[in-house]
Short mmCIF file of C-alpha atoms in Angstrom, two decimals:
data_model
loop_
_atom_site.label_atom_id
_atom_site.label_comp_id
_atom_site.label_asym_id
_atom_site.label_seq_id
_atom_site.Cartn_x
_atom_site.Cartn_y
_atom_site.Cartn_z
CA MET A 16 135.99 87.45 124.94
CA GLY A 17 137.50 90.73 126.05
CA ASN A 18 134.13 92.50 125.93
CA ALA A 19 132.54 89.81 128.09
CA ALA A 20 135.33 90.05 130.66
CA GLY A 21 135.05 93.84 130.77
CA ALA A 22 131.29 93.67 131.26
CA LEU A 23 131.74 91.11 134.04
CA GLY A 24 134.32 93.31 135.77
CA ARG A 25 132.03 96.36 135.65
CA PHE A 26 129.17 94.31 137.05
CA VAL A 27 131.29 93.09 139.98
CA THR A 28 132.67 96.55 140.84
CA LYS A 29 129.18 98.04 140.66
CA LYS A 30 127.88 95.45 143.11
CA ALA A 31 130.85 96.06 145.41
CA ARG A 32 130.25 99.81 145.46
CA ARG A 33 126.61 99.34 146.31
CA PHE A 34 127.21 96.66 148.93
CA ASN A 35 125.68 97.68 152.26
CA VAL A 36 125.48 101.27 151.04
CA GLU A 37 122.57 102.20 153.31
CA SER A 38 124.25 101.14 156.55
CA ARG A 39 127.51 102.81 155.56
CA THR A 40 125.64 106.05 154.81
CA GLU A 41 123.89 105.97 158.18
CA ARG A 42 127.18 105.43 160.05
CA TYR A 43 128.76 108.34 158.22
CA LEU A 44 125.87 110.67 159.08
CA GLU A 45 125.88 109.59 162.73
CA LYS A 46 129.50 110.69 163.12
CA ASN A 47 128.31 114.28 162.63
CA VAL A 48 131.62 115.28 161.17
CA LYS A 49 131.74 118.98 160.41
CA ASN A 50 134.25 119.92 157.80
CA PRO A 51 134.58 123.71 157.67
CA ALA A 52 135.30 125.35 154.40
CA PRO A 53 138.98 126.08 153.81
CA LYS A 54 140.06 129.62 154.63
CA PRO A 55 141.93 131.79 152.17
CA ALA A 56 145.70 131.81 152.50
CA ALA A 57 145.88 135.44 153.68
CA THR A 58 143.28 134.83 156.41
CA GLN A 59 145.05 131.69 157.54
CA ARG A 60 148.35 133.59 157.85
CA GLU A 61 146.71 136.28 160.02
CA ILE A 62 145.17 133.64 162.32
CA GLU A 63 148.53 131.94 162.76
CA GLN A 64 150.17 135.28 163.54
CA LEU A 65 147.54 136.09 166.22
CA GLN A 66 148.01 132.67 167.79
CA ARG A 67 151.75 133.28 168.04
CA GLU A 68 151.35 136.76 169.50
CA MET A 69 148.37 135.97 171.79
CA PRO A 70 148.32 132.25 172.54
CA ASP A 71 145.43 132.55 175.05
CA LEU A 72 143.14 134.46 172.62
CA MET A 73 141.30 131.42 171.26
CA GLN A 74 140.73 130.17 174.81
CA LYS A 75 139.18 133.51 175.84
CA ILE A 76 136.95 133.56 172.77
CA ASN A 77 135.58 130.06 173.30
CA LYS A 78 135.17 130.48 177.09
CA ARG A 79 131.82 131.58 178.46
CA ASN A 80 131.95 135.02 180.16
CA GLU A 81 129.53 135.07 183.08
CA GLU A 82 130.04 138.76 183.78
CA LEU A 83 128.87 139.75 180.31
CA LEU A 84 125.86 137.44 180.56
CA THR A 85 124.85 139.07 183.89
CA ARG A 86 125.05 142.52 182.36
CA LEU A 87 122.99 141.37 179.39
CA LYS A 88 120.19 140.18 181.67
CA LYS A 89 119.90 143.68 183.17
CA VAL A 90 119.53 145.34 179.80
CA TYR A 91 115.90 146.08 178.81
CA VAL A 92 114.96 147.83 175.60
CA SER A 93 111.55 149.43 175.14
CA SER A 94 110.43 151.16 171.97
CA GLU A 95 107.43 153.33 171.33
CA ASP A 96 106.28 154.84 168.08
CA PRO A 97 106.58 158.60 168.01
CA PRO A 98 103.31 160.53 167.72
CA LEU A 99 102.34 161.32 164.18
CA ASP A 100 102.23 164.99 163.41
CA LYS A 101 99.12 165.89 161.47
CA ILE A 102 100.23 168.25 158.78
CA GLU A 103 97.40 170.13 157.15
CA ALA A 104 98.56 171.30 153.78
CA ASP A 105 96.95 174.34 152.26
CA ALA A 106 94.91 173.46 149.19
CA ASN A 107 96.24 174.92 145.99
CA PRO A 108 93.37 176.50 144.06
CA ASN A 109 95.31 176.11 140.84
CA ARG A 110 95.68 172.34 141.39
CA PRO A 111 92.64 171.18 143.40
CA LEU A 112 92.37 167.57 144.50
CA PRO A 113 89.48 165.51 143.07
CA LEU A 114 86.42 165.49 145.30
CA GLN A 115 84.75 162.59 143.47
CA ARG A 116 86.73 159.54 142.44
CA LYS A 117 84.02 157.67 140.57
CA THR A 118 84.83 156.57 137.05
CA GLU A 119 82.44 157.90 134.47
CA TYR A 120 80.58 155.43 132.26
CA LEU A 121 82.09 155.35 128.78
CA GLU A 122 79.25 155.02 126.31
CA TYR A 123 81.38 153.70 123.45
CA GLY A 124 84.18 152.13 125.48
CA TYR A 125 86.69 154.97 125.21
CA VAL A 126 87.00 158.62 126.21
CA GLU A 127 85.59 160.98 123.61
CA PRO A 128 87.93 163.84 122.68
CA GLU A 129 86.82 167.35 123.56
CA SER A 130 87.98 168.77 120.24
CA VAL A 131 87.96 167.03 116.86
CA THR A 132 90.25 167.81 113.96
CA PRO A 133 88.38 169.32 110.98
CA GLY A 134 87.57 166.62 108.47
CA ARG A 135 87.23 163.92 111.13
CA LEU A 136 84.40 162.49 113.22
CA THR A 137 84.05 160.59 116.46
CA LEU A 138 81.94 157.43 116.56
CA LYS A 139 79.13 159.27 118.33
CA GLN A 140 79.12 162.08 115.76
CA ALA A 141 79.09 159.58 112.89
CA LEU A 142 76.04 157.80 114.32
CA GLN A 143 74.27 161.11 114.87
CA LEU A 144 74.99 162.19 111.30
CA LEU A 145 73.64 158.96 109.80
CA SER A 146 70.58 159.01 112.03
CA LYS A 147 69.74 162.62 111.14
CA TYR A 148 70.10 161.97 107.43
CA GLN A 149 67.87 158.88 107.51
CA LEU A 150 65.16 160.58 109.56
CA ASP A 151 64.85 163.76 107.48
CA LYS A 152 66.87 164.05 104.29
CA GLU A 153 65.35 167.41 103.34
CA LYS A 154 66.06 169.16 106.62
CA ASP A 155 69.42 167.51 107.23
CA SER A 156 70.77 167.42 103.71
CA ILE A 157 74.32 166.55 102.73
CA LYS A 158 75.23 170.22 102.44
CA SER A 159 73.86 171.17 105.88
CA LEU A 160 75.48 168.15 107.54
CA ALA A 161 78.81 169.02 105.93
CA LEU A 162 78.63 172.53 107.38
CA GLN A 163 77.46 171.28 110.78
CA TYR A 164 80.21 168.66 111.22
CA ASN A 165 82.97 170.56 109.38
CA LEU A 166 83.30 167.98 106.62
CA SER A 167 83.43 168.09 102.86
CA GLU A 168 80.25 167.36 100.93
CA LYS A 169 82.03 164.53 99.12
CA ASP A 170 82.91 162.77 102.38
CA VAL A 171 79.38 163.20 103.74
CA GLY A 172 77.93 161.84 100.50
CA ASN A 173 80.16 158.78 100.64
CA LEU A 174 79.31 158.30 104.31
CA VAL A 175 75.53 158.29 103.81
CA ASP A 176 75.84 156.13 100.67
CA TYR A 177 78.00 153.35 102.07
CA PHE A 178 76.97 153.36 105.75
CA LYS A 179 73.53 152.98 107.29
CA VAL A 180 72.12 152.86 110.79
CA TYR A 181 70.28 149.67 111.71
CA THR A 182 66.62 149.81 110.68
CA LEU A 183 63.54 148.18 112.13
CA VAL A 184 61.27 146.48 109.60
CA GLU A 185 57.56 146.83 110.36
CA ASN A 186 54.98 144.95 108.26
CA THR A 187 51.43 146.08 107.45
CA VAL A 188 48.78 143.47 106.61
CA GLN A 189 45.71 144.22 104.51
CA GLN A 190 42.49 143.40 106.31
CA SER A 191 40.47 142.42 103.19
CA GLY A 192 40.82 138.75 102.26
CA TYR A 193 43.59 136.27 102.94
CA ASP A 194 45.43 136.60 99.64
CA VAL A 195 48.14 138.79 101.20
CA ASN A 196 51.44 137.04 101.82
CA PRO A 197 52.93 138.57 105.00
CA TYR A 198 56.43 137.43 103.97
CA THR A 199 56.43 139.72 100.92
CA ILE A 200 55.58 142.80 102.99
CA LEU A 201 59.19 143.00 104.13
CA ASN A 202 60.19 144.05 100.61
CA ASP A 203 58.19 147.27 100.88
CA PRO A 204 60.68 150.13 101.49
CA ASN A 205 57.93 152.24 103.09
CA ASP A 206 57.80 149.86 106.06
CA LYS A 207 61.41 150.53 107.09
CA ILE A 208 61.66 152.68 110.20
CA PRO A 209 65.10 154.09 111.10
CA ILE A 210 66.26 153.13 114.57
CA ASN A 211 67.39 156.00 116.73
CA LEU A 212 70.43 154.67 118.61
CA MET A 213 70.18 157.54 121.08
CA ASN A 214 66.89 156.12 122.41
CA LEU A 215 67.31 152.35 122.40
CA PRO A 216 64.56 151.45 124.96
CA GLU A 217 61.84 153.01 122.80
CA GLU A 218 63.27 151.41 119.66
CA THR A 219 63.24 148.03 121.40
CA LYS A 220 59.54 148.41 122.19
CA LYS A 221 58.85 149.28 118.55
CA PHE A 222 60.75 146.22 117.41
CA GLN A 223 58.85 143.93 119.80
CA ALA A 224 55.53 145.39 118.64
CA ALA A 225 56.49 144.84 114.99
CA VAL A 226 57.46 141.22 115.66
CA GLN A 227 54.16 140.58 117.45
CA LYS A 228 52.23 142.18 114.58
CA PHE A 229 54.06 140.04 112.05
CA SER A 230 53.37 136.89 114.09
CA ASP A 231 49.65 137.71 114.35
CA ALA A 232 49.47 138.26 110.59
CA ALA A 233 51.13 134.93 109.86
CA THR A 234 48.79 133.14 112.27
CA GLU A 235 45.73 134.80 110.75
CA ARG A 236 46.83 133.84 107.25
CA SER A 237 47.46 130.22 108.23
CA LEU A 238 44.00 130.01 109.83
CA GLY A 239 42.40 131.46 106.70
CA THR A 240 44.20 128.98 104.49
CA SER A 241 43.06 126.03 106.62
CA GLU A 242 39.43 127.27 106.52
CA ASN A 243 39.53 127.60 102.72
CA ASN A 244 40.97 124.10 102.40
CA SER A 245 38.24 122.65 104.61
CA LYS A 246 35.54 124.46 102.60
CA ASN A 247 36.95 123.20 99.30
CA SER A 248 37.17 119.64 100.60
CA SER A 249 33.54 119.73 101.80
CA GLN A 250 32.38 121.15 98.45
CA ASP A 251 34.25 118.42 96.55
CA LYS A 252 32.68 115.78 98.77
CA ASN A 253 29.16 117.13 98.19
CA SER A 254 29.66 117.32 94.43
CA SER A 255 30.89 113.73 94.32
CA GLN A 256 27.84 112.57 96.29
CA ASP A 257 25.51 114.42 93.87
CA LYS A 258 27.18 112.75 90.87
CA ASN A 259 26.80 109.30 92.42
CA SER A 260 23.11 109.86 93.19
CA SER A 261 22.42 111.06 89.63
CA LYS A 262 24.09 107.94 88.19
CA ASN A 263 21.99 105.66 90.39
CA ASN A 264 18.80 107.37 89.24
#
């Protein structure tokens, strides 16, 4: 019973607080009552002391002074920017300013160092080393490459054993007969041509030519197979007709 009475009391007080709340809020805002913030105690004491010593001070402050307003109307302020002095600084030959501000194209995405620590390679040098070794192993042997790039023969040997430059596979088709499977030509190691990454446009043309050659070979083989099948079917048909005619006789 007590809980029900308490809930009823809260409901009634809530309704009473919210009764006509909008109109009461509008009336309060229309009064335009300005409540200044309270001043500190020390400031309030100084204001009271000034009012006792100079009772007409607040009246003078709040009164409009026509004389000062007239003087203010006669005041005119004009401002002009001072001329800029062109200072020509003497160029320091030891620290010249850059004449060209274009950013150089980075071939591998980062700036290549001018000097390399012995026993190390840049990405460009590593690709050159692998390409030279794949193109001519006798001329650019492991020993000569180790001397050229300031590496140990063991490191160069591991490098050429475990890393390779991309190769372009070119197939060669025999012209005699159609018994050559063009798909098995890719297993011939003699048809692998090393790609020179320093001359990609030419290597791209070689790759396109090899793909076209492979496609032509596959087409030629498929045509030959279809012709052989048609010949065999016609021969089987003729032989069956001959057998039937001999039986009838």
